[in-house]
Amino acid sequence: QKEVEQDPGPLSVPEGAIVSLNCTYSNSAFQYFMWYRQYSRKGPELLMYTYSSGNKEDGRFTAQVDKSSKYISLFIRDSQPSDSATYLCAMTVNQGGKLIFGQGTELSVKP
Amino acid sequence: GAVVSQHPSRVICKSGTSVKIECRSLDFQATTMFWYRQFPKQSLMLMATSNEGSKATYEQGVEKDKFLINHASLTLSTLTVTSAHPEDSSFYICSARVGGRTEAFFGQGTRLTVV
């Protein structure tokens, strides 16, 4: 079993839809959680960073962490074609620890 | 802020030659840099972690003599692929982290093709 599981998709939605991206993890020691967006042939770009359970909002993006269920989510409201990319979740046990990535979910937002 | 610049973005080399990839943190001092390899439609595979002024820590299965990593300053780390072979063709990405911070910032990636 992988430490971090993420549905690879692809996920296709119409423009304006609400998108839900999810990751589950098995290591209860993970404390820090991140979401990255990666466009084709580019490096990942940090979108959201959270530490505690609960929600964190930034514009159209909301990151949600449920440590009791070992489950994290990224919601994208009013999705745009420019949101089409691969979304990677990442997590680590401590501040200096290496990041463990999910496989990434490929998202396509159709105009 | 938190810009990481990686060069070159694309390189083609002949089998048997060596290739150097540079990773620079432009607006912060990176105490730790990471090097990843990514295959098409797959996640990032951590190759090694380097701290400024010390030897890199390689992940299991990564040949340290083949993938030479140097982190000579707080803003520069280099990855040299020595005696490259076609199976080394891949997308290589660096990331950098500021001391005391958890999130890492990534370079643009380098697509290496060995012919």
XYZ file of N, CA and C in Angstrom:
678
model
N 0.847 -1.193 0.000
C 0.000 0.000 0.000
C 0.886 1.249 0.000
N 0.592 2.174 -0.893
C 1.339 3.413 -0.937
C 0.998 4.264 0.270
N 1.960 5.082 0.695
C 1.706 5.972 1.826
C 0.639 7.005 1.505
N 0.620 7.460 0.261
C -0.343 8.474 -0.170
C -1.035 7.976 -1.435
N -2.338 7.931 -1.401
C -3.122 7.470 -2.540
C -3.891 8.639 -3.136
N -3.827 8.725 -4.456
C -4.533 9.789 -5.158
C -5.043 9.239 -6.466
N -6.307 9.452 -6.755
C -6.910 8.965 -7.993
C -6.280 9.720 -9.171
N -5.676 9.013 -10.105
C -4.979 9.692 -11.197
C -5.886 10.345 -12.232
N -7.196 10.002 -12.180
C -8.110 10.547 -13.169
C -7.920 9.844 -14.522
N -8.118 10.508 -15.662
C -8.348 11.946 -15.752
C -9.760 12.344 -15.338
N -9.872 13.570 -14.868
C -11.131 14.139 -14.442
C -11.486 15.273 -15.407
N -12.654 15.193 -16.002
C -13.077 16.198 -16.971
C -14.354 16.863 -16.471
N -14.349 18.196 -16.409
C -15.513 18.925 -15.916
C -15.785 20.104 -16.838
N -17.028 20.598 -16.855
C -17.321 21.796 -17.649
C -16.889 23.051 -16.900
N -16.598 24.072 -17.647
C -16.215 25.354 -17.063
C -17.284 25.818 -16.076
N -16.831 26.333 -14.924
C -17.754 26.815 -13.907
C -18.098 25.788 -12.844
N -17.738 24.536 -13.079
C -18.059 23.481 -12.107
C -17.191 23.600 -10.861
N -17.673 22.973 -9.798
C -16.870 22.839 -8.582
C -16.116 21.517 -8.682
N -14.819 21.580 -8.482
C -13.973 20.396 -8.591
C -13.531 19.964 -7.199
N -13.567 18.679 -6.979
C -13.094 18.117 -5.716
C -11.974 17.127 -5.996
N -10.812 17.385 -5.444
C -9.656 16.506 -5.605
C -9.284 15.972 -4.229
N -8.936 14.695 -4.176
C -8.758 14.069 -2.866
C -7.499 13.219 -2.782
N -7.015 13.093 -1.561
C -5.911 12.174 -1.266
C -6.188 11.503 0.070
N -5.833 10.250 0.162
C -5.868 9.554 1.439
C -4.454 9.125 1.781
N -4.195 8.960 3.055
C -2.857 8.575 3.471
C -2.932 7.580 4.617
N -1.868 6.853 4.783
C -1.878 5.786 5.787
C -1.053 6.137 7.030
N -0.115 7.059 6.899
C 0.773 7.399 8.008
C 0.164 8.504 8.863
N -0.274 8.148 10.055
C -0.925 9.131 10.925
C 0.057 10.189 11.444
N 1.334 10.005 11.188
C 2.336 10.985 11.639
C 2.424 12.200 10.717
N 1.829 12.120 9.545
C 1.865 13.282 8.653
C 1.182 14.461 9.333
N 1.870 15.615 9.307
C 1.360 16.798 9.988
C 1.151 17.984 9.042
N 1.906 18.001 7.960
C 1.900 19.152 7.062
C 1.447 18.693 5.678
N 0.546 19.474 5.083
C -0.085 19.044 3.843
C -0.038 20.174 2.815
N 0.253 19.795 1.594
C 0.368 20.772 0.516
C -0.349 20.277 -0.731
N -0.780 21.220 -1.533
C -1.310 20.935 -2.865
C -0.476 21.714 -3.881
N -0.068 20.997 -4.914
C 0.693 21.604 -6.000
C -0.076 21.437 -7.303
N 0.091 22.394 -8.192
C -0.464 22.322 -9.536
C 0.712 22.220 -10.502
N 0.601 21.294 -11.452
C 1.672 21.106 -12.428
C 1.101 21.131 -13.831
N 1.503 22.126 -14.595
C 1.144 22.165 -16.005
C 2.100 21.251 -16.759
N 1.671 20.840 -17.941
C 2.450 19.903 -18.722
C 3.862 20.419 -18.980
N 4.842 19.602 -18.681
C 6.252 19.903 -18.934
C 6.774 21.086 -18.126
N 6.150 21.328 -16.981
C 6.610 22.395 -16.088
C 6.806 21.832 -14.695
N 7.501 22.584 -13.843
C 7.645 22.176 -12.463
C 6.375 22.454 -11.678
N 6.150 21.735 -10.581
C 4.961 21.972 -9.744
C 4.984 23.353 -9.103
N 3.788 23.910 -8.949
C 3.612 25.235 -8.353
C 2.803 25.062 -7.074
N 3.296 25.607 -5.971
C 2.603 25.476 -4.697
C 1.296 26.272 -4.715
N 0.201 25.579 -4.397
C -1.110 26.227 -4.339
C -1.542 26.506 -2.902
N -1.477 25.473 -2.083
C -2.007 25.584 -0.727
C -1.096 24.817 0.232
N -1.009 25.346 1.445
C -0.223 24.700 2.487
C -1.041 24.749 3.779
N -1.249 23.609 4.396
C -2.024 23.573 5.631
C -1.318 22.710 6.657
N -1.594 23.031 7.906
C -0.985 22.272 8.996
C -2.043 21.532 9.808
N -3.058 22.216 10.224
C -4.022 21.601 11.135
C -5.242 21.083 10.372
N -6.046 20.313 11.046
C -7.304 19.873 10.472
C -8.218 21.083 10.286
N -9.103 20.978 9.305
C -10.009 22.093 9.039
C -9.849 22.594 7.629
N -10.401 23.752 7.373
C -10.401 24.344 6.039
C -9.491 25.555 5.960
N -8.915 25.744 4.779
C -8.149 26.952 4.486
C -8.540 27.422 3.103
N -8.901 28.680 2.987
C -9.398 29.200 1.724
C -8.444 30.241 1.152
N -8.286 30.185 -0.182
C -7.475 31.181 -0.877
C -8.086 31.391 -2.252
N -8.863 32.451 -2.375
C -9.533 32.726 -3.645
C -10.517 31.629 -3.986
N -10.350 31.034 -5.163
C -11.264 29.971 -5.586
C -10.887 28.596 -5.018
N -9.803 28.543 -4.297
C -9.299 27.267 -3.783
C -9.563 27.126 -2.279
N -9.999 25.929 -1.893
C -10.171 25.598 -0.480
C -9.501 24.262 -0.215
N -8.606 24.249 0.754
C -7.963 23.006 1.166
C -8.608 22.540 2.456
N -8.862 21.257 2.517
C -9.517 20.677 3.691
C -8.692 19.501 4.187
N -8.496 19.443 5.485
C -7.728 18.354 6.084
C -8.564 17.707 7.170
N -8.678 16.392 7.108
C -9.363 15.613 8.135
C -8.379 14.561 8.629
N -7.668 14.896 9.685
C -6.633 13.987 10.170
C -7.231 12.718 10.760
N -8.425 12.802 11.310
C -9.027 11.607 11.917
C -9.336 10.557 10.853
N -9.657 11.022 9.658
C -9.948 10.099 8.555
C -8.760 9.917 7.630
N -7.684 10.639 7.889
C -6.486 10.587 7.028
C -6.876 10.900 5.586
N -7.470 12.060 5.424
C -8.080 12.410 4.139
C -7.921 13.909 3.942
N -7.421 14.297 2.770
C -7.333 15.718 2.466
C -7.991 15.980 1.117
N -8.489 17.192 0.967
C -9.189 17.558 -0.257
C -8.780 18.954 -0.711
N -8.909 19.163 -2.002
C -8.761 20.494 -2.586
C -10.004 20.750 -3.418
N -10.697 21.857 -3.117
C -11.871 22.239 -3.874
C -11.532 23.459 -4.734
N -11.977 23.403 -5.970
C -11.804 24.536 -6.873
C -13.188 25.001 -7.284
N -13.506 26.241 -6.938
C -14.811 26.803 -7.315
C -14.699 27.509 -8.652
N -15.828 27.585 -9.362
C -15.866 28.302 -10.632
C -14.660 27.932 -11.490
N -14.509 26.662 -11.766
C -13.324 26.186 -12.476
C -13.216 26.818 -13.867
N -11.982 27.043 -14.283
C -11.680 27.692 -15.551
C -10.819 26.765 -16.406
N -10.864 26.937 -17.731
C -9.989 26.123 -18.582
C -8.513 26.233 -18.179
N -8.113 27.378 -17.637
C -6.722 27.554 -17.213
C -6.375 26.725 -15.976
N -7.385 26.141 -15.340
C -7.136 25.252 -14.200
C -6.758 23.843 -14.675
N -6.860 23.596 -15.979
C -6.511 22.286 -16.514
C -5.034 22.016 -16.270
N -4.752 20.991 -15.493
C -3.389 20.672 -15.077
C -3.445 19.390 -14.268
N -2.300 18.967 -13.807
C -2.236 17.842 -12.867
C -2.049 18.406 -11.464
N -2.853 17.914 -10.527
C -2.808 18.392 -9.151
C -2.205 17.305 -8.264
N -1.181 17.677 -7.547
C -0.457 16.735 -6.696
C -0.634 17.118 -5.234
N -0.999 16.143 -4.422
C -0.974 16.384 -2.989
C 0.396 15.948 -2.472
N 0.819 16.571 -1.390
C 2.100 16.222 -0.786
C 1.989 16.400 0.711
N 2.734 15.629 1.445
C 2.672 15.721 2.895
C 3.985 15.291 3.518
N 4.193 15.743 4.745
C 5.424 15.415 5.433
C 5.159 15.297 6.931
N 6.032 14.584 7.592
C 5.871 14.339 9.022
C 6.293 15.559 9.835
N 7.412 16.154 9.447
C 7.901 17.315 10.196
C 8.396 18.375 9.233
N 8.731 19.531 9.780
C 9.051 20.675 8.928
C 10.269 20.418 8.052
N 11.207 19.642 8.521
C 12.394 19.405 7.720
C 12.353 18.115 6.939
N 11.249 17.392 7.024
C 11.163 16.076 6.412
C 10.922 16.127 4.915
N 11.194 15.030 4.246
C 10.966 14.997 2.800
C 9.478 14.888 2.514
N 9.106 15.462 1.391
C 7.710 15.438 0.983
C 7.373 14.104 0.330
N 6.227 13.585 0.686
C 5.706 12.380 0.053
C 4.556 12.817 -0.839
N 4.655 12.503 -2.121
C 3.671 12.959 -3.092
C 2.670 11.874 -3.441
N 1.447 12.315 -3.750
C 0.494 11.443 -4.381
C 0.827 11.323 -5.855
N 0.111 10.462 -6.544
C 0.392 10.211 -7.956
C 0.009 11.392 -8.838
N -0.908 12.237 -8.338
C -1.374 13.357 -9.141
C -2.677 13.028 -9.835
N -3.587 14.001 -9.901
C -4.853 13.870 -10.616
C -4.843 14.824 -11.793
N -5.065 14.280 -12.968
C -5.108 15.094 -14.179
C -6.506 15.676 -14.338
N -6.598 16.994 -14.367
C -7.874 17.699 -14.464
C -7.976 18.418 -15.804
N -9.127 18.284 -16.438
C -9.396 19.001 -17.678
C -10.704 19.767 -17.507
N -10.655 21.074 -17.686
C -11.840 21.918 -17.589
C -12.216 22.356 -19.002
N -13.369 21.908 -19.455
C -13.797 22.165 -20.832
C -14.574 23.471 -20.929
N -14.266 24.315 -21.921
C -15.004 25.587 -22.088
C -16.472 25.327 -22.453
N 7.762 36.209 -4.475
C 8.941 35.631 -3.851
C 8.995 34.132 -4.057
N 10.043 33.496 -3.496
C 10.232 32.058 -3.565
C 10.324 31.545 -4.992
N 11.224 32.136 -5.738
C 11.412 31.721 -7.127
C 12.633 30.815 -7.232
N 12.422 29.695 -7.895
C 13.501 28.745 -8.152
C 13.698 28.643 -9.652
N 14.901 28.865 -10.099
C 15.205 28.847 -11.522
C 16.059 27.630 -11.852
N 15.661 26.900 -12.864
C 16.376 25.679 -13.249
C 16.782 25.780 -14.718
N 18.032 25.430 -14.989
C 18.541 25.498 -16.361
C 19.441 24.309 -16.685
N 19.418 23.812 -17.891
C 18.552 24.258 -18.992
C 17.156 23.663 -18.872
N 16.224 24.146 -19.640
C 14.878 23.586 -19.610
C 14.794 22.325 -20.462
N 15.691 22.251 -21.427
C 15.692 21.083 -22.304
C 17.119 20.845 -22.783
N 17.524 19.600 -22.807
C 18.866 19.286 -23.293
C 18.856 17.919 -23.966
N 19.561 17.859 -25.074
C 19.759 16.604 -25.790
C 21.252 16.317 -25.792
N 21.632 15.128 -25.399
C 23.051 14.804 -25.378
C 23.271 13.409 -25.952
N 24.520 13.153 -26.312
C 24.875 11.850 -26.857
C 25.162 10.876 -25.723
N 24.877 9.631 -25.985
C 25.130 8.587 -25.014
C 26.603 8.577 -24.626
N 26.880 8.508 -23.335
C 28.260 8.473 -22.857
C 28.771 9.811 -22.373
N 28.081 10.869 -22.707
C 28.521 12.200 -22.260
C 27.862 12.549 -20.925
N 28.314 13.650 -20.323
C 27.769 14.109 -19.044
C 26.984 15.396 -19.250
N 25.990 15.570 -18.425
C 25.129 16.748 -18.521
C 24.978 17.359 -17.128
N 25.104 18.679 -17.056
C 24.941 19.373 -15.775
C 23.678 20.212 -15.791
N 22.889 20.079 -14.729
C 21.663 20.855 -14.572
C 21.822 21.748 -13.348
N 21.479 23.019 -13.504
C 21.626 23.975 -12.402
C 20.276 24.329 -11.792
N 20.275 24.526 -10.503
C 19.073 24.930 -9.775
C 19.450 26.086 -8.857
N 18.788 27.226 -9.054
C 19.108 28.417 -8.264
C 17.872 28.954 -7.559
N 18.019 29.300 -6.304
C 16.967 30.029 -5.617
C 17.272 31.518 -5.802
N 16.341 32.242 -6.411
C 16.630 33.613 -6.838
C 16.411 34.659 -5.748
N 15.467 34.428 -4.869
C 15.140 35.476 -3.908
C 15.097 34.977 -2.467
N 15.718 33.834 -2.236
C 15.813 33.345 -0.861
C 16.997 32.393 -0.759
N 17.412 32.156 0.447
C 18.519 31.230 0.677
C 17.951 29.846 0.978
N 18.332 28.906 0.164
C 17.797 27.547 0.278
C 18.750 26.672 1.081
N 18.347 26.382 2.291
C 19.198 25.529 3.111
C 19.153 24.079 2.631
N 18.047 23.705 2.035
C 17.897 22.342 1.539
C 17.366 22.369 0.116
N 17.956 21.563 -0.731
C 17.460 21.407 -2.104
C 17.219 19.933 -2.369
N 16.228 19.682 -3.187
C 15.846 18.317 -3.520
C 15.918 18.135 -5.027
N 16.247 16.943 -5.451
C 16.227 16.597 -6.872
C 15.269 15.434 -7.091
N 14.391 15.622 -8.079
C 13.391 14.620 -8.397
C 13.522 14.202 -9.861
N 12.972 13.033 -10.124
C 12.851 12.542 -11.485
C 11.376 12.213 -11.692
N 10.867 12.536 -12.869
C 9.461 12.291 -13.131
C 9.284 11.659 -14.494
N 8.613 10.517 -14.520
C 8.277 9.848 -15.775
C 6.885 10.285 -16.199
N 6.568 10.156 -17.496
C 5.272 10.635 -17.996
C 4.100 10.086 -17.199
N 3.207 10.974 -16.823
C 1.983 10.639 -16.097
C 2.261 9.914 -14.770
N 3.395 10.179 -14.201
C 3.714 9.615 -12.900
C 4.115 10.723 -11.944
N 4.122 10.384 -10.675
C 4.459 11.390 -9.676
C 5.964 11.611 -9.612
N 6.352 12.492 -8.721
C 7.765 12.818 -8.588
C 8.474 11.759 -7.748
N 9.614 11.336 -8.226
C 10.411 10.363 -7.492
C 11.634 11.074 -6.922
N 11.716 11.142 -5.609
C 12.837 11.825 -4.979
C 14.117 11.050 -5.233
N 15.129 11.761 -5.734
C 16.420 11.135 -5.991
C 17.384 11.385 -4.837
N 17.438 12.645 -4.384
C 18.410 12.982 -3.347
C 18.050 14.300 -2.691
N 18.561 14.458 -1.494
C 18.388 15.684 -0.721
C 19.768 16.262 -0.456
N 19.928 17.550 -0.697
C 21.239 18.145 -0.436
C 21.104 19.357 0.466
N 22.001 19.441 1.406
C 22.104 20.598 2.287
C 23.388 21.335 1.968
N 23.338 22.649 2.023
C 24.473 23.467 1.643
C 25.718 23.085 2.419
N 26.778 22.824 1.670
C 28.065 22.535 2.287
C 28.268 21.106 2.743
N 27.297 20.256 2.538
C 27.481 18.862 2.947
C 27.107 17.923 1.805
N 27.456 16.671 1.974
C 27.192 15.685 0.923
C 25.698 15.415 0.823
N 25.276 15.117 -0.380
C 23.863 14.821 -0.612
C 23.495 13.458 -0.039
N 22.246 13.342 0.350
C 21.702 12.062 0.814
C 20.862 11.481 -0.302
N 21.260 10.318 -0.783
C 20.588 9.714 -1.922
C 19.524 8.721 -1.458
N 18.442 8.642 -2.222
C 17.403 7.658 -1.940
C 17.873 6.282 -2.397
N 17.265 5.295 -1.806
C 17.631 3.919 -2.134
C 17.440 3.659 -3.617
N 18.431 3.047 -4.219
C 18.349 2.702 -5.631
C 18.896 3.771 -6.570
N 19.240 4.926 -6.056
C 19.799 5.995 -6.895
C 21.318 5.930 -6.815
N 21.964 5.830 -7.974
C 23.420 5.686 -8.005
C 24.096 7.042 -7.778
N 24.785 7.165 -6.672
C 25.409 8.441 -6.349
C 26.572 8.779 -7.276
N 27.208 7.770 -7.849
C 28.317 8.043 -8.762
C 27.828 8.437 -10.143
N 26.592 8.150 -10.411
C 26.024 8.496 -11.709
C 25.345 9.868 -11.646
N 24.700 10.126 -10.561
C 23.987 11.391 -10.384
C 24.720 12.198 -9.300
N 25.640 13.030 -9.772
C 26.460 13.803 -8.843
C 25.751 15.098 -8.463
N 25.616 15.326 -7.183
C 24.929 16.516 -6.703
C 25.893 17.356 -5.881
N 25.907 18.644 -6.212
C 26.741 19.596 -5.494
C 25.887 20.761 -5.035
N 25.989 21.096 -3.763
C 25.223 22.216 -3.203
C 26.226 23.174 -2.570
N 26.911 23.902 -3.437
C 28.068 24.687 -3.015
C 27.713 25.966 -2.274
N 26.511 26.472 -2.521
C 26.123 27.719 -1.857
C 24.653 27.649 -1.479
N 24.195 28.649 -0.761
C 22.798 28.666 -0.321
C 21.824 28.998 -1.443
N 22.345 29.279 -2.629
C 21.450 29.607 -3.736
C 21.669 28.733 -4.961
N 22.574 27.783 -4.903
C 22.881 26.992 -6.088
C 23.134 25.531 -5.751
N 22.442 24.672 -6.485
C 22.721 23.245 -6.429
C 22.804 22.746 -7.867
N 23.673 21.783 -8.129
C 23.789 21.232 -9.471
C 23.656 19.721 -9.435
N 23.058 19.196 -10.496
C 22.943 17.756 -10.706
C 23.685 17.438 -11.988
N 24.662 16.566 -11.914
C 25.388 16.134 -13.104
C 25.070 14.672 -13.364
N 24.522 14.414 -14.542
C 24.266 13.048 -14.961
C 25.504 12.596 -15.726
N 26.248 11.668 -15.171
C 27.501 11.245 -15.790
C 27.287 10.036 -16.682
N 28.052 9.974 -17.756
C 27.986 8.863 -18.708
C 26.525 8.509 -18.996
N 25.825 9.491 -19.510
C 24.378 9.333 -19.707
C 24.061 8.238 -20.718
N 22.968 7.544 -20.447
C 22.458 6.515 -21.348
C 21.005 6.823 -21.679
N 20.489 6.249 -22.745
C 19.100 6.544 -23.132
C 18.096 6.326 -21.997
N 18.352 5.363 -21.126
C 17.404 5.121 -20.023
C 17.419 6.233 -18.975
N 18.410 7.142 -19.067
C 18.428 8.296 -18.172
C 17.534 9.417 -18.684
N 17.017 9.255 -19.892
C 16.121 10.264 -20.443
C 14.899 10.388 -19.552
N 14.618 11.610 -19.127
C 13.527 11.821 -18.181
C 13.357 13.315 -17.943
N 12.417 13.651 -17.088
C 12.179 15.026 -16.660
C 12.749 15.158 -15.250
N 13.725 16.029 -15.087
C 14.376 16.215 -13.789
C 13.946 17.563 -13.213
N 13.550 17.551 -11.944
C 13.049 18.771 -11.310
C 13.754 18.971 -9.975
N 14.128 20.215 -9.714
C 14.709 20.528 -8.408
C 13.687 21.310 -7.587
N 13.844 21.254 -6.285
C 13.044 22.112 -5.415
C 13.918 22.602 -4.274
N 13.496 23.684 -3.676
C 14.290 24.304 -2.617
C 13.400 24.673 -1.449
N 13.990 24.596 -0.288
C 13.248 24.896 0.935
C 14.077 25.833 1.804
N 13.400 26.797 2.379
C 14.058 27.695 3.323
C 14.080 27.030 4.692
N 15.150 27.224 5.430
C 15.249 26.636 6.754
C 14.087 27.061 7.636
N 13.477 26.103 8.332
C 12.367 26.391 9.211
C 11.016 26.395 8.524
N 11.010 26.325 7.201
C 9.752 26.275 6.463
C 9.516 24.845 5.993
N 8.262 24.514 5.787
C 7.915 23.163 5.363
C 7.716 23.061 3.855
N 7.046 24.056 3.291
C 6.736 23.979 1.864
C 8.000 24.135 1.024
N 8.012 23.447 -0.111
C 9.133 23.509 -1.035
C 8.681 24.158 -2.337
N 9.614 24.858 -2.978
C 9.317 25.556 -4.228
C 10.131 24.926 -5.345
N 9.486 24.738 -6.484
C 10.079 23.960 -7.556
C 10.600 24.810 -8.697
N 11.634 24.282 -9.344
C 12.105 24.849 -10.594
C 11.199 24.417 -11.737
N 11.536 24.897 -12.936
C 10.699 24.636 -14.100
C 10.897 23.246 -14.668
N 11.946 22.570 -14.235
C 12.204 21.232 -14.736
C 13.130 21.239 -15.944
N 13.822 20.133 -16.145
C 14.729 19.939 -17.291
C 14.376 18.634 -17.974
N 14.073 18.735 -19.244
C 13.797 17.499 -19.995
C 15.098 17.040 -20.650
N 15.589 15.915 -20.204
C 16.835 15.355 -20.728
C 16.519 14.230 -21.699
N 17.098 14.336 -22.877
C 16.980 13.274 -23.875
C 18.384 12.811 -24.226
N 18.638 11.540 -24.059
C 19.946 10.969 -24.375
C 19.786 10.127 -25.637
N 20.570 10.460 -26.667
C 20.433 9.760 -27.947
C 21.669 8.906 -28.240
